Short mmCIF file of C-alpha atoms and ligand atoms in Angstrom, two decimals:
data_model
loop_
_atom_site.label_atom_id
_atom_site.label_comp_id
_atom_site.label_asym_id
_atom_site.label_seq_id
_atom_site.Cartn_x
_atom_site.Cartn_y
_atom_site.Cartn_z
CA UNK A 1357 -30.47 -21.11 -24.99
CA UNK A 1358 -31.99 -17.25 -25.73
CA UNK A 1359 -29.72 -14.26 -24.22
CA UNK A 1360 -32.38 -11.02 -24.25
CA UNK A 1361 -30.44 -8.00 -23.52
CA UNK A 1362 -31.56 -5.61 -20.78
CA UNK A 1363 -30.36 -2.34 -22.11
CA UNK A 1364 -27.44 -0.89 -24.18
CA UNK A 1365 -24.72 -0.63 -21.37
CA UNK A 1366 -25.11 -4.43 -19.60
CA UNK A 1367 -27.16 -7.03 -18.62
CA UNK A 1368 -29.14 -10.19 -19.66
CA UNK A 1369 -31.31 -12.00 -19.32
CA UNK A 1370 -31.46 -15.66 -20.46
CA UNK A 1371 -33.94 -18.47 -20.68
CA UNK A 1372 -33.20 -22.33 -21.73
CA UNK A 1373 -30.73 -22.92 -19.12
CA UNK A 1374 -30.69 -24.72 -14.99
CA UNK A 1375 -29.78 -23.21 -12.49
CA UNK A 1376 -30.15 -26.68 -11.01
CA UNK A 1377 -27.46 -27.90 -13.34
CA UNK A 1378 -23.48 -27.43 -11.33
CA UNK A 1379 -22.20 -28.79 -13.87
CA UNK A 1380 -18.90 -27.92 -15.14
CA UNK A 1381 -20.32 -27.36 -18.77
CA UNK A 1382 -22.75 -26.01 -17.58
CA UNK A 1383 -20.77 -23.33 -15.10
CA UNK A 1384 -18.49 -22.34 -18.24
CA UNK A 1385 -21.21 -21.54 -20.80
CA UNK A 1386 -22.49 -18.88 -17.62
CA UNK A 1387 -19.59 -17.78 -16.42
CA UNK A 1388 -18.77 -16.61 -20.16
CA UNK A 1389 -22.08 -14.82 -20.48
CA UNK A 1390 -21.64 -13.44 -17.24
CA UNK A 1391 -18.03 -11.73 -18.12
CA UNK A 1392 -19.43 -10.41 -21.65
CA UNK A 1393 -23.02 -9.23 -20.33
CA UNK A 1394 -21.30 -8.12 -16.27
CA UNK A 1395 -25.26 -9.10 -14.48
CA UNK A 1396 -27.12 -12.34 -15.91
CA UNK A 1397 -30.94 -12.79 -14.64
CA UNK A 1398 -32.69 -16.31 -14.61
CA UNK A 1399 -36.92 -16.54 -13.84
CA UNK A 1400 -38.52 -19.31 -12.97
CA UNK A 1401 -35.71 -20.64 -11.23
CA UNK A 1402 -37.37 -23.36 -8.63
CA UNK A 1403 -33.90 -24.08 -6.78
CA UNK A 1404 -33.26 -24.85 -3.22
CA UNK A 1405 -30.79 -23.57 -1.34
CA UNK A 1406 -28.27 -26.24 -1.89
CA UNK A 1407 -28.75 -26.13 -5.72
CA UNK A 1408 -27.89 -22.44 -5.21
CA UNK A 1409 -25.12 -23.75 -3.27
CA UNK A 1410 -23.99 -26.05 -5.73
CA UNK A 1411 -24.11 -23.59 -8.51
CA UNK A 1412 -22.53 -21.19 -6.84
CA UNK A 1413 -19.27 -23.23 -5.24
CA UNK A 1414 -18.00 -23.51 -9.14
CA UNK A 1415 -16.80 -19.52 -9.34
CA UNK A 1416 -14.80 -19.92 -6.25
CA UNK A 1417 -15.11 -20.44 -2.37
CA UNK A 1418 -18.33 -19.38 -0.90
CA UNK A 1419 -17.74 -15.90 1.60
CA UNK A 1420 -19.40 -15.56 4.42
CA UNK A 1421 -20.58 -12.10 4.93
CA UNK A 1422 -18.16 -10.20 7.02
CA UNK A 1423 -20.88 -8.82 8.94
CA UNK A 1424 -24.31 -10.24 8.57
CA UNK A 1425 -25.48 -13.60 9.80
CA UNK A 1426 -25.93 -16.83 7.51
CA UNK A 1427 -28.97 -18.39 8.02
CA UNK A 1428 -29.63 -21.21 10.34
CA UNK A 1429 -29.09 -24.57 8.30
CA UNK A 1430 -27.38 -23.01 5.30
CA UNK A 1431 -24.86 -20.10 6.58
CA UNK A 1432 -23.29 -19.88 3.59
CA UNK A 1433 -26.44 -18.12 2.57
CA UNK A 1434 -27.80 -14.00 3.52
CA UNK A 1435 -31.18 -13.75 3.92
CA UNK A 1436 -32.21 -10.05 3.18
CA UNK A 1437 -35.39 -8.90 5.08
CA UNK A 1438 -37.57 -6.22 3.75
CA UNK A 1439 -40.64 -6.65 6.25
CA UNK A 1440 -44.17 -4.96 4.78
CA UNK A 1441 -43.95 -2.36 7.02
CA UNK A 1442 -40.06 -0.58 6.10
CA UNK A 1443 -39.50 1.83 3.52
CA UNK A 1444 -35.88 0.99 3.41
CA UNK A 1445 -33.80 -2.51 1.98
CA UNK A 1446 -30.10 -3.44 2.52
CA UNK A 1447 -28.45 -2.06 0.08
CA UNK A 1448 -30.53 0.31 -0.81
CA UNK A 1449 -27.79 2.83 -2.18
CA UNK A 1450 -25.17 2.02 -5.47
CA UNK A 1451 -22.20 0.26 -4.15
CA UNK A 1452 -20.05 -2.77 -5.40
CA UNK A 1453 -20.03 -4.94 -2.10
CA UNK A 1454 -17.63 -5.59 0.57
CA UNK A 1455 -15.27 -3.16 -1.38
CA UNK A 1456 -13.59 -2.74 1.88
CA UNK A 1457 -12.19 -6.39 2.08
CA UNK A 1458 -9.03 -6.79 0.53
CA UNK A 1459 -10.59 -9.42 -1.74
CA UNK A 1460 -13.68 -7.93 -2.24
CA UNK A 1461 -16.35 -10.36 -3.35
CA UNK A 1462 -15.82 -11.82 -6.95
CA UNK A 1463 -19.73 -13.06 -8.21
CA UNK A 1464 -23.01 -12.61 -6.28
CA UNK A 1465 -25.99 -15.32 -6.28
CA UNK A 1466 -29.15 -13.59 -5.87
CA UNK A 1467 -32.76 -15.39 -5.49
CA UNK A 1468 -35.94 -13.98 -5.06
CA UNK A 1469 -38.19 -15.41 -2.89
CA UNK A 1470 -41.19 -13.29 -1.86
CA UNK A 1471 -40.87 -9.83 -4.30
CA UNK A 1472 -44.11 -7.09 -4.00
CA UNK A 1473 -46.08 -6.91 -5.88
CA UNK A 1474 -44.29 -3.62 -7.57
CA UNK A 1475 -41.17 -1.71 -6.16
CA UNK A 1476 -38.27 -3.62 -5.42
CA UNK A 1477 -35.96 -3.70 -8.44
CA UNK A 1478 -32.31 -3.74 -8.87
CA UNK A 1479 -30.09 -1.59 -10.84
CA UNK A 1480 -27.12 -2.19 -11.99
CA UNK A 1481 -24.45 -0.08 -13.69
CA UNK A 1482 -21.23 -1.23 -16.11
CA UNK A 1483 -18.11 -0.05 -14.64
CA UNK A 1484 -16.06 -0.59 -17.51
CA UNK A 1485 -17.91 1.41 -19.34
CA UNK A 1486 -17.75 4.19 -16.72
CA UNK A 1487 -13.98 3.93 -17.03
CA UNK A 1488 -14.67 4.07 -20.60
CA UNK A 1489 -16.53 7.50 -21.37
CA UNK A 1490 -14.59 9.47 -18.87
CA UNK A 1491 -13.13 12.23 -20.52
CA UNK A 1492 -9.28 12.16 -20.77
CA UNK A 1493 -9.07 15.15 -18.31
CA UNK A 1494 -10.57 12.67 -15.51
CA UNK A 1495 -8.80 9.79 -16.89
CA UNK A 1496 -5.00 11.17 -16.08
CA UNK A 1497 -6.14 12.82 -12.83
CA UNK A 1498 -7.01 9.10 -11.15
CA UNK A 1499 -4.30 7.79 -12.85
CA UNK A 1500 -1.90 5.26 -10.97
CA UNK A 1501 -3.98 6.71 -7.86
CA UNK A 1502 -5.36 4.56 -4.92
CA UNK A 1503 -8.47 5.41 -2.84
CA UNK A 1504 -9.26 4.10 0.91
CA UNK A 1505 -12.38 1.82 1.28
CA UNK A 1506 -13.45 1.55 4.36
CA UNK A 1507 -16.69 -0.06 6.40
CA UNK A 1508 -17.50 2.79 8.78
CA UNK A 1509 -20.66 2.41 10.21
CA UNK A 1510 -21.26 -0.87 8.09
CA UNK A 1511 -21.49 -3.37 11.36
CA UNK A 1512 -24.68 -0.69 12.69
CA UNK A 1513 -26.15 -0.92 9.12
CA UNK A 1514 -27.47 -4.40 9.92
CA UNK A 1515 -29.78 -3.26 12.63
CA UNK A 1516 -31.34 -0.01 10.45
CA UNK A 1517 -33.25 -3.28 8.83
CA UNK A 1518 -35.92 -4.93 11.06
CA UNK A 1519 -35.18 -8.98 9.58
CA UNK A 1520 -31.36 -8.66 9.14
CA UNK A 1521 -29.53 -10.05 12.22
CA UNK A 1522 -25.85 -9.03 12.42
CA UNK A 1523 -23.48 -11.65 13.00
CA UNK A 1524 -21.87 -10.32 16.13
CA UNK A 1525 -18.32 -8.73 14.31
CA UNK A 1526 -18.44 -4.81 15.12
CA UNK A 1527 -14.62 -4.20 14.13
CA UNK A 1528 -14.18 -1.85 11.08
CA UNK A 1529 -11.97 -3.15 7.90
CA UNK A 1530 -9.88 -0.38 5.48
CA UNK A 1531 -8.21 -1.27 2.71
CA UNK A 1532 -6.37 0.74 -0.41
CA UNK A 1533 -7.46 -0.31 -3.25
CA UNK A 1534 -6.46 1.10 -7.04
CA UNK A 1535 -8.79 3.34 -8.11
CA UNK A 1536 -8.80 2.23 -11.90
CA UNK A 1537 -8.23 -1.77 -11.50
CA UNK A 1538 -8.14 -4.20 -14.09
CA UNK A 1539 -10.53 -7.40 -14.78
CA UNK A 1540 -8.53 -10.64 -14.08
CA UNK A 1541 -10.17 -12.45 -16.48
CA UNK A 1542 -10.55 -9.52 -18.93
CA UNK A 1543 -7.57 -7.47 -18.65
CA UNK A 1544 -10.72 -4.86 -19.38
CA UNK A 1545 -10.27 -1.43 -17.34
CA UNK A 1546 -13.04 -0.92 -14.87
CA UNK A 1547 -13.51 2.61 -12.66
CA UNK A 1548 -13.56 0.96 -8.84
CA UNK A 1549 -14.90 3.68 -6.25
CA UNK A 1550 -18.34 3.64 -4.90
CA UNK A 1551 -19.98 6.15 -2.87
CA UNK A 1552 -21.07 3.70 -0.25
CA UNK A 1553 -17.31 2.78 1.40
CA UNK A 1554 -14.61 4.45 -0.79
CA UNK A 1555 -14.15 7.26 1.56
CA UNK A 1556 -10.63 9.75 -0.06
CA UNK A 1557 -8.32 9.44 -2.69
CA UNK A 1558 -4.29 8.87 -1.41
CA UNK A 1559 -2.09 11.59 -1.76
CA UNK A 1560 -4.86 14.35 -2.22
CA UNK A 1561 -5.99 16.89 0.33
CA UNK A 1562 -9.55 16.40 1.66
CA UNK A 1563 -10.99 18.74 -0.37
CA UNK A 1564 -9.13 17.89 -3.37
CA UNK A 1565 -10.32 14.06 -2.79
CA UNK A 1566 -13.62 14.65 -2.09
CA UNK A 1567 -14.77 17.02 -4.55
CA UNK A 1568 -12.46 13.85 -7.36
CA UNK A 1569 -14.57 11.32 -5.42
CA UNK A 1570 -17.85 13.16 -6.10
CA UNK A 1571 -17.41 14.29 -9.85
CA UNK A 1572 -16.78 10.30 -10.58
CA UNK A 1573 -19.87 9.22 -7.92
CA UNK A 1574 -21.51 11.09 -10.42
CA UNK A 1575 -20.18 9.95 -12.87
CA UNK A 1576 -20.86 6.42 -12.03
CA UNK A 1577 -24.60 7.36 -11.38
CA UNK A 1578 -25.36 8.01 -15.19
CA UNK A 1579 -28.30 6.45 -15.89
CA UNK A 1580 -26.43 5.43 -19.72
CA UNK A 1581 -24.93 3.20 -18.20
CA UNK A 1582 -27.27 1.45 -16.17
CA UNK A 1583 -29.66 -1.73 -16.23
CA UNK A 1584 -32.71 -2.40 -14.07
CA UNK A 1585 -34.58 -5.56 -13.40
CA UNK A 1586 -37.73 -6.47 -12.16
CA UNK A 1587 -38.07 -9.64 -10.55
CA UNK A 1588 -40.40 -12.31 -10.09
CA UNK A 1589 -40.48 -15.50 -7.60
CA UNK A 1590 -38.23 -17.36 -8.23
CA UNK A 1591 -35.87 -15.10 -10.51
CA UNK A 1592 -31.74 -15.55 -9.56
CA UNK A 1593 -29.95 -12.62 -10.84
CA UNK A 1594 -25.98 -13.48 -10.94
CA UNK A 1595 -23.52 -10.32 -11.11
CA UNK A 1596 -19.82 -9.78 -11.49
CA UNK A 1597 -19.07 -6.92 -8.62
CA UNK A 1598 -15.98 -6.92 -10.14
CA UNK A 1599 -16.66 -5.46 -13.03
CA UNK A 1600 -20.50 -3.31 -11.77
CA UNK A 1601 -21.99 -1.47 -9.17
CA UNK A 1602 -25.38 -2.32 -7.77
CA UNK A 1603 -28.73 -0.50 -5.72
CA UNK A 1604 -31.67 -2.52 -4.12
CA UNK A 1605 -34.50 0.67 -4.98
CA UNK A 1606 -36.57 1.67 -2.18
CA UNK A 1607 -39.29 2.60 -4.15
CA UNK A 1608 -42.36 1.97 -1.68
CA UNK A 1609 -44.79 3.64 -1.08
CA UNK A 1610 -48.09 3.58 0.11
CA UNK A 1611 -50.73 2.20 -1.96
CA UNK A 1612 -48.07 0.68 -3.92
CA UNK A 1613 -45.19 -1.75 -2.97
CA UNK A 1614 -45.79 -0.26 0.67
CA UNK A 1615 -46.82 -2.98 3.32
CA UNK A 1616 -45.61 -6.12 1.18
CA UNK A 1617 -42.30 -7.73 2.46
CA UNK A 1618 -40.03 -7.99 0.24
CA UNK A 1619 -36.97 -11.53 0.52
CA UNK A 1620 -33.97 -12.68 -1.31
CA UNK A 1621 -31.24 -15.25 -0.54
CA UNK A 1622 -27.66 -14.07 -1.71
CA UNK A 1623 -24.59 -15.63 -1.56
CA UNK A 1624 -21.30 -14.59 -2.82
CA UNK A 1625 -17.87 -16.04 -3.94
CA UNK A 1626 -14.90 -14.65 -2.93
CA UNK A 1627 -12.42 -12.71 -4.98
CA UNK A 1628 -9.44 -11.85 -5.00
CA UNK A 1629 -6.94 -8.41 -4.52
CA UNK A 1630 -7.82 -5.78 -6.74
CA UNK A 1631 -4.34 -4.96 -9.03
C1 SIN B 2113 -27.89 -5.75 -2.61
O1 SIN B 2113 -27.63 -5.39 -2.52
O2 SIN B 2113 -26.75 -7.13 -2.51
C2 SIN B 2113 -28.84 -6.56 -2.35
C3 SIN B 2113 -30.19 -6.16 -3.67
C4 SIN B 2113 -31.10 -6.10 -3.56
O3 SIN B 2113 -31.78 -7.36 -3.07
O4 SIN B 2113 -31.80 -5.89 -4.21
#
């Protein structure tokens, strides 16, 4: 096995491991690497949908997406499609998946099916490092504070992408989570807000809350906390959704990435309540 670090902040490309192997032993090695590096990348993994599902199940029960319809034959998998003429793609700004849920996703396994010749890399950001690098003043301001995460607009959002289909659920969900959560497996502190779903801080008035959230979001987007993965077909990214944020870049411009389809298969694993 070879481990190639992707940036100074997080992420490792792993070679010499096969994701077709969903044995407890293989999973243990990968889970340990995941806790250490937060996002793992594997290339040339010619795995079937069944094999992706089998490996995912090692992490825990599979979560159905709140708003996106699963694949007909494999409802556990949602297919993220960017049509050739689309400039935008699903997951296009910094976020933690479904943080509006009471128990947001633990781990995501994303497999590339079709990749444009250029454009559409995915970026990840390390939220343990984001907490560690906050100045003491900010750490003091958010100590013991909670924030409201809401799915407001998320259902309709699915319709913005031509190749994506909603599952018919239009309900909105809102849940309150600590701004600093503790990782259930490593015990590390995590800065747990994100600009897509975190709407306000409890106990602060509207302007104080919005000012503080803006400061936290700006800090989370610091480039030195990130890594970036350039996809090839049949690659797999596995990330810890508790301690990271991610975004799919929409750098599809005429004469370059625009005019090409991008297709990914995503499986999510159920998480626990942030504490
Ligand atoms: C996501 O936000 O889950 C998808 C990211 C991507 O397709 O790069």
